[in-house]
Tab-separated table of C-alpha atoms in Angstrom:
chain	number	residue	atom	x	y	z
D	1	MET	CA	-36.136	-8.861	30.165
D	2	PRO	CA	-36.000	-8.220	26.376
D	3	ARG	CA	-32.791	-5.860	25.626
D	4	THR	CA	-32.940	-2.675	23.171
D	5	VAL	CA	-30.057	-2.175	20.667
D	6	ARG	CA	-28.230	1.292	21.522
D	7	ASP	CA	-26.554	3.447	19.300
D	8	VAL	CA	-22.909	3.128	19.148
D	9	VAL	CA	-20.459	6.253	18.458
D	10	PHE	CA	-16.945	7.010	18.122
D	11	VAL	CA	-15.981	9.651	20.870
D	12	ASP	CA	-12.483	10.643	19.999
D	13	GLY	CA	-9.321	8.815	18.849
D	14	VAL	CA	-5.564	8.919	19.037
D	15	ARG	CA	-2.347	7.797	17.412
D	16	THR	CA	1.400	7.750	18.211
D	17	PRO	CA	3.147	9.053	15.156
D	18	PHE	CA	3.778	5.858	13.185
D	19	GLY	CA	7.785	5.066	13.373
D	20	LYS	CA	10.095	2.575	10.977
D	21	ALA	CA	10.877	-0.931	12.614
D	22	GLY	CA	14.452	-1.644	13.118
D	23	PRO	CA	17.738	-0.460	15.196
D	24	LYS	CA	17.677	2.834	13.206
D	25	GLY	CA	13.799	3.324	13.988
D	26	ILE	CA	12.508	6.350	16.305
D	27	TYR	CA	11.003	3.303	19.116
D	28	ASN	CA	13.976	1.288	18.928
D	29	GLU	CA	14.430	2.194	22.416
D	30	THR	CA	10.729	2.511	23.558
D	31	ARG	CA	8.458	-0.355	24.661
D	32	ALA	CA	5.296	-1.184	22.489
D	33	ASP	CA	2.870	-1.460	25.853
D	34	ASP	CA	4.261	2.188	26.958
D	35	LEU	CA	3.218	3.398	23.509
D	36	VAL	CA	-0.315	2.187	24.347
D	37	VAL	CA	0.059	3.700	27.591
D	38	LYS	CA	0.724	7.376	26.050
D	39	ALA	CA	-2.097	6.973	23.520
D	40	ILE	CA	-4.667	5.633	26.582
D	41	ARG	CA	-3.198	8.701	28.394
D	42	GLU	CA	-4.038	11.800	25.330
D	43	LEU	CA	-7.343	10.573	25.281
D	44	LEU	CA	-7.934	11.374	29.203
D	45	ARG	CA	-6.429	14.476	28.709
D	46	ARG	CA	-8.192	15.728	26.273
D	47	ASN	CA	-11.756	14.296	27.322
D	48	PRO	CA	-11.601	15.777	31.089
D	49	ASP	CA	-15.633	14.893	31.555
D	50	LEU	CA	-14.840	10.988	31.233
D	51	ASP	CA	-14.738	9.866	34.655
D	52	PRO	CA	-11.784	6.759	34.229
D	53	LYS	CA	-13.735	4.876	37.123
D	54	LYS	CA	-16.879	4.860	34.555
D	55	ILE	CA	-14.714	3.039	31.781
D	56	ASP	CA	-16.470	-0.415	31.375
D	57	GLU	CA	-13.537	-2.642	29.471
D	58	VAL	CA	-9.970	-1.755	27.659
D	59	ALA	CA	-9.477	-3.430	24.690
D	60	ILE	CA	-6.198	-3.151	23.181
D	61	ALA	CA	-4.882	-5.456	19.912
D	62	ALA	CA	-1.400	-7.045	19.052
D	63	THR	CA	-0.279	-9.502	16.156
D	64	THR	CA	1.974	-10.951	17.686
D	65	GLN	CA	1.417	-10.970	21.124
D	66	ILE	CA	4.756	-11.911	23.181
D	67	GLY	CA	7.333	-9.827	24.991
D	68	ASP	CA	6.066	-6.340	25.835
D	69	GLN	CA	3.034	-6.837	23.600
D	70	GLY	CA	2.037	-9.491	25.545
D	71	LEU	CA	0.592	-10.286	28.996
D	72	THR	CA	-3.221	-9.533	28.493
D	73	LEU	CA	-2.266	-5.762	27.023
D	74	GLY	CA	-6.019	-4.202	27.579
D	75	ARG	CA	-5.561	-5.091	31.285
D	76	THR	CA	-1.928	-4.104	32.026
D	77	ALA	CA	-1.896	-0.740	29.755
D	78	GLY	CA	-4.313	0.099	31.514
D	79	ILE	CA	-3.177	-0.247	34.930
D	80	LEU	CA	0.411	1.644	33.555
D	81	ALA	CA	-1.953	4.210	31.946
D	82	GLY	CA	-3.193	4.517	35.670
D	83	LEU	CA	-7.223	3.339	34.948
D	84	PRO	CA	-8.527	2.432	38.419
D	85	GLN	CA	-7.898	-1.255	38.983
D	86	SER	CA	-11.532	-1.815	39.074
D	87	VAL	CA	-11.541	-1.504	34.693
D	88	PRO	CA	-11.014	-4.688	32.932
D	89	GLY	CA	-8.898	-5.342	30.129
D	90	TYR	CA	-8.058	-7.923	27.812
D	91	SER	CA	-6.263	-8.223	24.429
D	92	ILE	CA	-7.096	-8.873	20.782
D	93	ASP	CA	-5.611	-10.814	17.694
D	94	ARG	CA	-6.976	-10.313	13.896
D	95	MET	CA	-3.651	-9.538	12.244
D	96	CYS	CA	-3.598	-6.082	10.621
D	97	ALA	CA	-7.509	-5.516	11.618
D	98	GLY	CA	-6.560	-6.013	15.547
D	99	ALA	CA	-7.768	-2.381	16.526
D	100	LEU	CA	-11.027	-2.570	14.366
D	101	THR	CA	-12.074	-5.499	15.759
D	102	ALA	CA	-11.219	-4.599	19.420
D	103	VAL	CA	-13.537	-1.329	17.987
D	104	THR	CA	-16.199	-3.662	16.985
D	105	ALA	CA	-15.746	-6.121	19.663
D	106	VAL	CA	-16.587	-3.110	22.513
D	107	ALA	CA	-19.242	-1.908	20.465
D	108	GLY	CA	-21.541	-5.031	20.286
D	109	GLY	CA	-21.089	-4.949	24.285
D	110	VAL	CA	-22.085	-1.130	24.287
D	111	ALA	CA	-25.189	-1.758	21.711
D	112	PHE	CA	-26.115	-4.888	24.141
D	113	GLY	CA	-26.148	-2.354	27.619
D	114	ALA	CA	-22.847	-4.222	28.657
D	115	TYR	CA	-20.993	-1.572	28.678
D	116	ASP	CA	-21.362	2.456	28.529
D	117	VAL	CA	-18.343	3.540	27.666
D	118	ALA	CA	-14.819	1.830	26.741
D	119	LEU	CA	-11.585	2.029	25.209
D	120	ALA	CA	-10.306	0.338	22.141
D	121	GLY	CA	-7.046	-0.073	20.135
D	122	GLY	CA	-3.702	-1.399	19.221
D	123	VAL	CA	-0.083	-1.385	18.966
D	124	GLU	CA	2.751	-3.122	17.111
D	125	HIS	CA	6.492	-2.675	17.687
D	126	MET	CA	7.230	-4.652	14.516
D	127	GLY	CA	10.973	-3.972	15.233
D	128	ARG	CA	11.188	-5.887	18.330
D	129	HIS	CA	8.868	-8.243	17.254
D	130	PRO	CA	8.697	-8.988	13.291
D	131	MET	CA	5.365	-10.289	11.789
D	132	GLY	CA	5.325	-14.093	12.470
D	133	GLU	CA	8.216	-14.002	15.324
D	134	GLY	CA	7.922	-17.410	17.173
D	135	VAL	CA	4.780	-19.052	15.554
D	136	ASP	CA	5.143	-22.590	14.170
D	137	PRO	CA	2.336	-22.886	11.438
D	138	ASN	CA	0.856	-26.476	11.101
D	139	PRO	CA	2.545	-28.271	8.363
D	140	ARG	CA	-0.948	-29.546	7.112
D	141	PHE	CA	-2.536	-26.186	5.877
D	142	VAL	CA	0.981	-27.046	3.098
D	143	SER	CA	1.280	-30.610	2.714
D	144	GLU	CA	-2.832	-30.953	2.757
D	145	LYS	CA	-2.979	-28.333	0.496
D	146	LEU	CA	-5.294	-26.229	2.870
D	147	VAL	CA	-3.648	-22.986	1.447
D	148	ASP	CA	-1.425	-21.825	-0.957
D	149	GLU	CA	2.112	-21.794	0.656
D	150	SER	CA	2.557	-18.074	-0.589
D	151	ALA	CA	-0.480	-17.464	1.556
D	152	LEU	CA	2.348	-17.181	4.501
D	153	PHE	CA	3.818	-14.492	2.665
D	154	MET	CA	1.827	-11.227	2.667
D	155	GLY	CA	3.857	-9.687	-0.136
D	156	MET	CA	3.290	-12.885	-2.120
D	157	THR	CA	-0.446	-12.605	-1.850
D	158	ALA	CA	0.017	-8.976	-3.251
D	159	GLU	CA	1.477	-10.376	-6.759
D	160	ASN	CA	-1.310	-13.025	-6.702
D	161	LEU	CA	-4.065	-10.547	-6.244
D	162	HIS	CA	-1.962	-8.902	-9.403
D	163	ASP	CA	-2.170	-11.965	-10.939
D	164	ARG	CA	-5.861	-11.701	-10.649
D	165	TYR	CA	-6.425	-8.042	-11.919
D	166	PRO	CA	-4.552	-8.308	-15.127
D	167	THR	CA	-5.179	-4.860	-15.564
D	168	ILE	CA	-3.351	-3.404	-12.416
D	169	THR	CA	-0.069	-2.842	-13.491
D	170	LYS	CA	2.889	-1.816	-11.747
D	171	LEU	CA	2.581	1.530	-13.106
D	172	ARG	CA	-0.657	1.819	-11.682
D	173	ALA	CA	0.244	0.681	-8.659
D	174	ASP	CA	3.462	3.246	-8.534
D	175	GLU	CA	1.004	6.205	-9.369
D	176	TYR	CA	-1.437	5.188	-6.740
D	177	ALA	CA	1.905	5.386	-4.367
D	178	VAL	CA	2.939	8.947	-5.368
D	179	ARG	CA	-1.084	10.352	-4.814
D	180	SER	CA	-0.845	8.798	-1.293
D	181	GLN	CA	2.285	10.475	-0.371
D	182	GLU	CA	1.318	13.756	-2.050
D	183	LYS	CA	-1.756	13.788	-0.154
D	184	ALA	CA	-0.164	12.781	3.319
D	185	ALA	CA	2.261	15.631	3.016
D	186	LYS	CA	-0.528	18.100	2.169
D	187	ALA	CA	-2.512	16.720	4.477
D	188	TYR	CA	0.249	17.429	7.379
D	189	ALA	CA	1.037	21.106	5.665
D	190	ASP	CA	-2.870	21.505	6.361
D	191	GLY	CA	-2.668	20.435	9.744
D	192	LYS	CA	-4.731	17.532	9.434
D	193	ILE	CA	-3.057	15.133	10.738
D	194	GLN	CA	-1.462	16.274	14.159
D	195	GLN	CA	-4.713	16.850	15.715
D	196	ASP	CA	-4.765	13.236	16.796
D	197	LEU	CA	-0.894	12.514	17.333
D	198	VAL	CA	0.647	12.109	20.773
D	199	PRO	CA	3.340	13.333	21.148
D	200	ILE	CA	6.272	10.677	22.039
D	201	SER	CA	9.308	10.942	23.999
D	202	VAL	CA	12.457	8.557	23.088
D	203	ARG	CA	15.388	7.557	23.636
D	204	ASN	CA	17.872	7.107	21.100
D	205	THR	CA	21.821	6.091	20.399
D	206	ASN	CA	23.889	7.004	17.612
D	207	ALA	CA	26.080	4.428	17.048
D	208	GLU	CA	27.905	6.208	14.773
D	209	VAL	CA	29.271	9.058	16.987
D	210	GLY	CA	28.576	7.086	20.252
D	211	GLU	CA	26.072	9.181	21.340
D	212	THR	CA	23.153	8.539	23.905
D	213	GLY	CA	19.977	11.172	23.832
D	214	TRP	CA	16.090	12.253	24.225
D	215	GLY	CA	13.705	13.447	21.346
D	216	LEU	CA	10.204	14.310	20.845
D	217	VAL	CA	8.515	12.458	18.315
D	218	THR	CA	5.810	14.430	16.809
D	219	THR	CA	5.392	13.363	13.111
D	220	ASP	CA	5.402	10.029	11.373
D	221	GLU	CA	8.960	8.920	10.469
D	222	PRO	CA	7.740	6.514	7.146
D	223	MET	CA	6.647	9.188	4.926
D	224	ARG	CA	8.619	9.990	1.892
D	225	PRO	CA	7.148	13.272	0.332
D	226	GLY	CA	8.469	14.373	-2.672
D	227	THR	CA	8.242	10.726	-4.234
D	228	THR	CA	7.928	10.561	-8.182
D	229	LEU	CA	7.647	7.749	-10.488
D	230	GLU	CA	10.996	8.057	-11.219
D	231	ASN	CA	11.762	7.130	-8.030
D	232	LEU	CA	9.350	4.115	-7.336
D	233	SER	CA	10.288	2.224	-11.344
D	234	GLY	CA	13.480	1.551	-10.290
D	235	LEU	CA	13.320	-0.610	-7.004
D	236	LYS	CA	13.494	-3.926	-6.735
D	237	THR	CA	10.573	-6.129	-6.569
D	238	PRO	CA	11.539	-9.078	-3.391
D	239	PHE	CA	8.398	-11.341	-3.558
D	240	ARG	CA	9.140	-12.323	-7.477
D	241	THR	CA	11.184	-11.787	-10.407
D	242	HIS	CA	9.981	-9.232	-12.295
D	243	GLY	CA	6.976	-8.794	-10.176
D	244	ARG	CA	5.075	-5.553	-9.612
D	245	VAL	CA	4.741	-5.127	-5.362
D	246	THR	CA	7.543	-3.237	-4.632
D	247	ALA	CA	8.558	-0.906	-1.363
D	248	GLY	CA	7.656	1.762	-2.978
D	249	ASN	CA	4.013	0.559	-3.434
D	250	ALA	CA	3.510	-0.397	-0.391
D	251	ALA	CA	3.289	0.231	3.312
D	252	GLY	CA	6.753	-0.989	5.202
D	253	LEU	CA	7.412	-2.404	8.663
D	254	ASN	CA	6.326	0.093	11.272
D	255	ASP	CA	6.079	0.729	14.941
D	256	GLY	CA	3.159	2.597	16.418
D	257	ALA	CA	-0.325	2.561	18.405
D	258	THR	CA	-3.443	3.662	18.678
D	259	ALA	CA	-6.814	4.140	20.921
D	260	ALA	CA	-10.425	5.321	20.824
D	261	ILE	CA	-13.264	5.885	23.263
D	262	ILE	CA	-16.468	3.867	22.280
D	263	ALA	CA	-19.570	4.631	24.124
D	264	SER	CA	-23.272	4.647	23.604
D	265	GLU	CA	-24.666	7.768	22.465
D	266	ASP	CA	-26.863	8.365	25.267
D	267	PHE	CA	-23.700	7.859	27.535
D	268	ALA	CA	-21.590	10.398	24.970
D	269	ARG	CA	-23.756	13.131	25.343
D	270	GLU	CA	-24.876	12.716	29.152
D	271	ASN	CA	-21.227	13.290	30.223
D	272	ASN	CA	-20.559	15.984	27.749
D	273	LEU	CA	-18.433	14.024	25.344
D	274	PRO	CA	-18.018	14.409	21.764
D	275	VAL	CA	-19.755	12.394	19.098
D	276	LYS	CA	-17.682	12.033	15.614
D	277	MET	CA	-18.835	9.074	13.954
D	278	ARG	CA	-22.089	6.722	14.445
D	279	LEU	CA	-21.967	3.238	14.392
D	280	VAL	CA	-23.996	1.701	11.164
D	281	SER	CA	-22.991	-1.551	10.356
D	282	TYR	CA	-19.803	-3.790	10.545
D	283	SER	CA	-18.752	-7.046	9.018
D	284	PHE	CA	-15.973	-9.403	8.562
D	285	ALA	CA	-15.477	-11.886	5.705
D	286	GLY	CA	-13.059	-14.569	4.435
D	287	VAL	CA	-11.630	-15.319	1.482
D	288	GLU	CA	-8.890	-17.141	0.158
D	289	PRO	CA	-5.708	-16.951	2.096
D	290	GLU	CA	-3.392	-16.830	-0.919
D	291	VAL	CA	-5.289	-13.492	-2.493
D	292	MET	CA	-5.594	-11.743	1.355
D	293	GLY	CA	-5.857	-8.940	0.077
D	294	TYR	CA	-9.092	-8.855	-2.282
D	295	GLY	CA	-10.598	-9.374	1.434
D	296	PRO	CA	-12.425	-5.975	1.805
D	297	ILE	CA	-14.831	-6.677	-0.882
D	298	PRO	CA	-16.654	-9.253	0.406
D	299	ALA	CA	-16.828	-7.621	3.751
D	300	THR	CA	-17.886	-4.486	2.272
D	301	GLU	CA	-20.825	-6.257	0.338
D	302	LYS	CA	-21.583	-7.347	3.726
D	303	ALA	CA	-21.834	-4.629	5.693
D	304	LEU	CA	-23.628	-2.353	3.254
D	305	ALA	CA	-26.320	-5.457	2.962
D	306	GLN	CA	-26.698	-4.971	6.909
D	307	ALA	CA	-27.145	-1.337	6.334
D	308	GLY	CA	-29.450	-1.305	3.618
D	309	LEU	CA	-27.116	0.564	1.838
D	310	THR	CA	-24.997	0.407	-1.427
D	311	ILE	CA	-21.671	1.592	-2.423
D	312	ASP	CA	-23.293	4.853	-3.997
D	313	ASP	CA	-24.120	6.157	-0.842
D	314	ILE	CA	-20.862	6.100	1.036
D	315	GLY	CA	-18.932	9.777	0.817
D	316	LEU	CA	-15.912	9.008	2.284
D	317	PHE	CA	-13.435	5.916	2.735
D	318	GLU	CA	-10.876	4.975	4.592
D	319	ILE	CA	-9.297	1.758	2.876
D	320	ASN	CA	-5.931	0.625	4.272
D	321	GLU	CA	-3.266	0.455	2.254
D	322	ALA	CA	-1.209	-2.217	3.139
D	323	PHE	CA	-0.005	-2.531	-0.692
D	324	ALA	CA	-1.527	-0.674	-3.863
D	325	VAL	CA	-2.816	-3.281	-5.107
D	326	GLN	CA	-5.138	-4.285	-2.670
D	327	VAL	CA	-6.866	-0.391	-2.750
D	328	LEU	CA	-7.030	-0.567	-6.514
D	329	ALA	CA	-8.562	-4.075	-6.563
D	330	PHE	CA	-10.913	-2.527	-4.324
D	331	LEU	CA	-11.935	0.540	-6.268
D	332	GLU	CA	-12.335	-1.988	-9.966
D	333	HIS	CA	-14.866	-3.991	-8.189
D	334	TYR	CA	-16.882	-1.425	-7.368
D	335	GLY	CA	-16.309	0.670	-10.763
D	336	ILE	CA	-14.604	3.599	-8.645
D	337	ALA	CA	-11.855	5.880	-10.436
D	338	ASP	CA	-8.076	5.193	-8.878
D	339	ASP	CA	-8.031	8.773	-8.175
D	340	ASP	CA	-11.653	9.511	-6.768
D	341	ALA	CA	-11.682	12.644	-4.478
D	342	ARG	CA	-13.551	10.447	-1.878
D	343	VAL	CA	-10.775	8.141	-1.274
D	344	ASN	CA	-7.763	8.072	1.499
D	345	GLN	CA	-8.029	12.078	1.711
D	346	TYR	CA	-5.171	12.281	3.922
D	347	GLY	CA	-3.070	9.675	2.400
D	348	GLY	CA	-2.685	6.084	3.834
D	349	ALA	CA	-0.406	3.491	5.243
D	350	ILE	CA	1.925	3.466	1.804
D	351	ALA	CA	2.659	6.837	3.361
D	352	PHE	CA	2.181	6.938	7.344
D	353	GLY	CA	2.920	3.229	7.453
D	354	HIS	CA	1.327	0.322	8.658
D	355	PRO	CA	2.043	-0.899	12.295
D	356	LEU	CA	-0.583	-4.029	11.888
D	357	ALA	CA	-2.740	-4.194	14.927
D	358	SER	CA	-2.850	-0.430	15.482
D	359	SER	CA	-3.821	0.794	12.220
D	360	GLY	CA	-7.703	0.468	12.157
D	361	VAL	CA	-8.206	3.369	14.681
D	362	ARG	CA	-5.430	5.826	12.355
D	363	LEU	CA	-8.605	5.194	9.559
D	364	MET	CA	-11.385	6.033	12.224
D	365	THR	CA	-9.640	9.143	12.964
D	366	GLN	CA	-9.265	10.007	9.929
D	367	LEU	CA	-12.782	9.739	8.720
D	368	ALA	CA	-13.597	11.345	12.018
D	369	ARG	CA	-11.971	14.528	10.872
D	370	GLN	CA	-13.542	14.436	7.445
D	371	PHE	CA	-16.912	13.947	8.477
D	372	GLU	CA	-16.219	17.353	10.468
D	373	GLU	CA	-15.150	19.255	7.532
D	374	GLN	CA	-17.710	18.142	5.276
D	375	PRO	CA	-21.007	17.947	6.805
D	376	HIS	CA	-22.362	17.223	3.200
D	377	VAL	CA	-21.159	13.521	3.672
D	378	ARG	CA	-23.338	11.071	5.390
D	379	TYR	CA	-21.942	8.103	5.798
D	380	GLY	CA	-18.411	6.709	5.350
D	381	LEU	CA	-16.325	3.278	5.769
D	382	THR	CA	-13.223	1.974	7.044
D	383	THR	CA	-12.001	-0.972	5.614
D	384	MET	CA	-8.840	-3.812	5.261
D	385	CYS	CA	-7.701	-6.707	4.674
D	386	VAL	CA	-6.437	-9.021	6.757
D	387	GLY	CA	-3.563	-11.982	7.011
D	388	PHE	CA	-4.445	-15.363	6.371
D	389	GLY	CA	-7.467	-14.267	4.053
D	390	MET	CA	-10.221	-12.077	5.333
D	391	GLY	CA	-11.461	-8.460	5.187
D	392	ALA	CA	-12.968	-5.883	7.409
D	393	THR	CA	-15.228	-3.192	6.881
D	394	VAL	CA	-17.356	-0.778	9.180
D	395	ILE	CA	-19.441	1.601	7.982
D	396	TRP	CA	-19.804	5.193	9.891
D	397	GLU	CA	-22.569	8.141	10.085
D	398	ASN	CA	-21.990	11.541	10.182
D	399	PRO	CA	-23.328	13.367	13.079
D	400	ASN	CA	-22.776	16.459	11.759
D	401	PHE	CA	-24.635	15.343	8.001
D	402	ASN	CA	-26.927	18.253	6.905
D	403	ALA	CA	-28.210	17.638	3.186
D	404	GLU	CA	-27.427	21.508	2.842
D	405	GLY	CA	-23.809	21.584	3.530
D	406	ASP	CA	-23.786	23.313	6.287
D	407	SER	CA	-23.134	21.668	10.257
D	408	LYS	CA	-25.993	21.721	12.952
């Protein structure tokens, strides 16, 4: 019997505040799976009309799937969060695009009719599990010149991308980074970010005075409000002597988790759930691993073609800021100004942080908020580069769209 494709919607999304990885970070004493559990519980609290027994799947991504990020996170986090044992789950790894891929994976199941509603998200505790921990890259990659050796180091791939785009100078990257910090600070001041943050209780040890205590994390730790060009100009370029990539114009090493509810539009409306975004198309693309940051460009071209749209139809962009140069390459390719008002209106990963596999849903929650505020915008996209030479793009439609600019 032929099946009809169903409309898929983004119902809701939340995230933990993002922390700095390492012994001084806010989540040093917090397990990765507990961060996911908190996000899932918050989703259920915010959406009391969603019967947990009706959840068909839990897909949770992590890049380094060992320790407290291993053991089939979608299943184990679901049980820990109190979901019925009848709810299945699984884990995903597409590096930085893990949570984004979790969303598209369950979205495919919803469109096909295998699921009515699913949870999707991601976590990365880079303090406990640095990217690459425990991996053993096949020596053939380098010995047979399948990839350039720099492909194994994300910072080096960003320097390579600067080489491809000589007009993207360190100054332009630093200017972009300052704007990201400014926009993030303004978004916080305007109350745009806090609405989707899950407060997290943390246990920390103050080594200097030998004290242990509990605290409540309610804001992103990596943010550096007040950052200036002067601050950034003197930073070291660790990936290349006299290079252009610094800690100031790139996302840091971070900890955090995200989660979202994805459903068919019919299910959402029948169960009194919000419809914040409607899925239009999504696409993944591979590029040369040594210029990983180029990936969003072909991924976006594919997604636009699938949707029958052009870049001019996109009214809002949420582009992951793994490195400033990666965003700037995307903008330059499409002839979009560095400071275009449609791009990352609340700031991005340079300010908030980038806990690898969790970041895709952060982009979506921020786009959903912007859709609510801007009913005159019909289409927006979330896009990111992915380690080892990939890009990922999802195009969304604003369910509040009204050409006159008034909410329905």
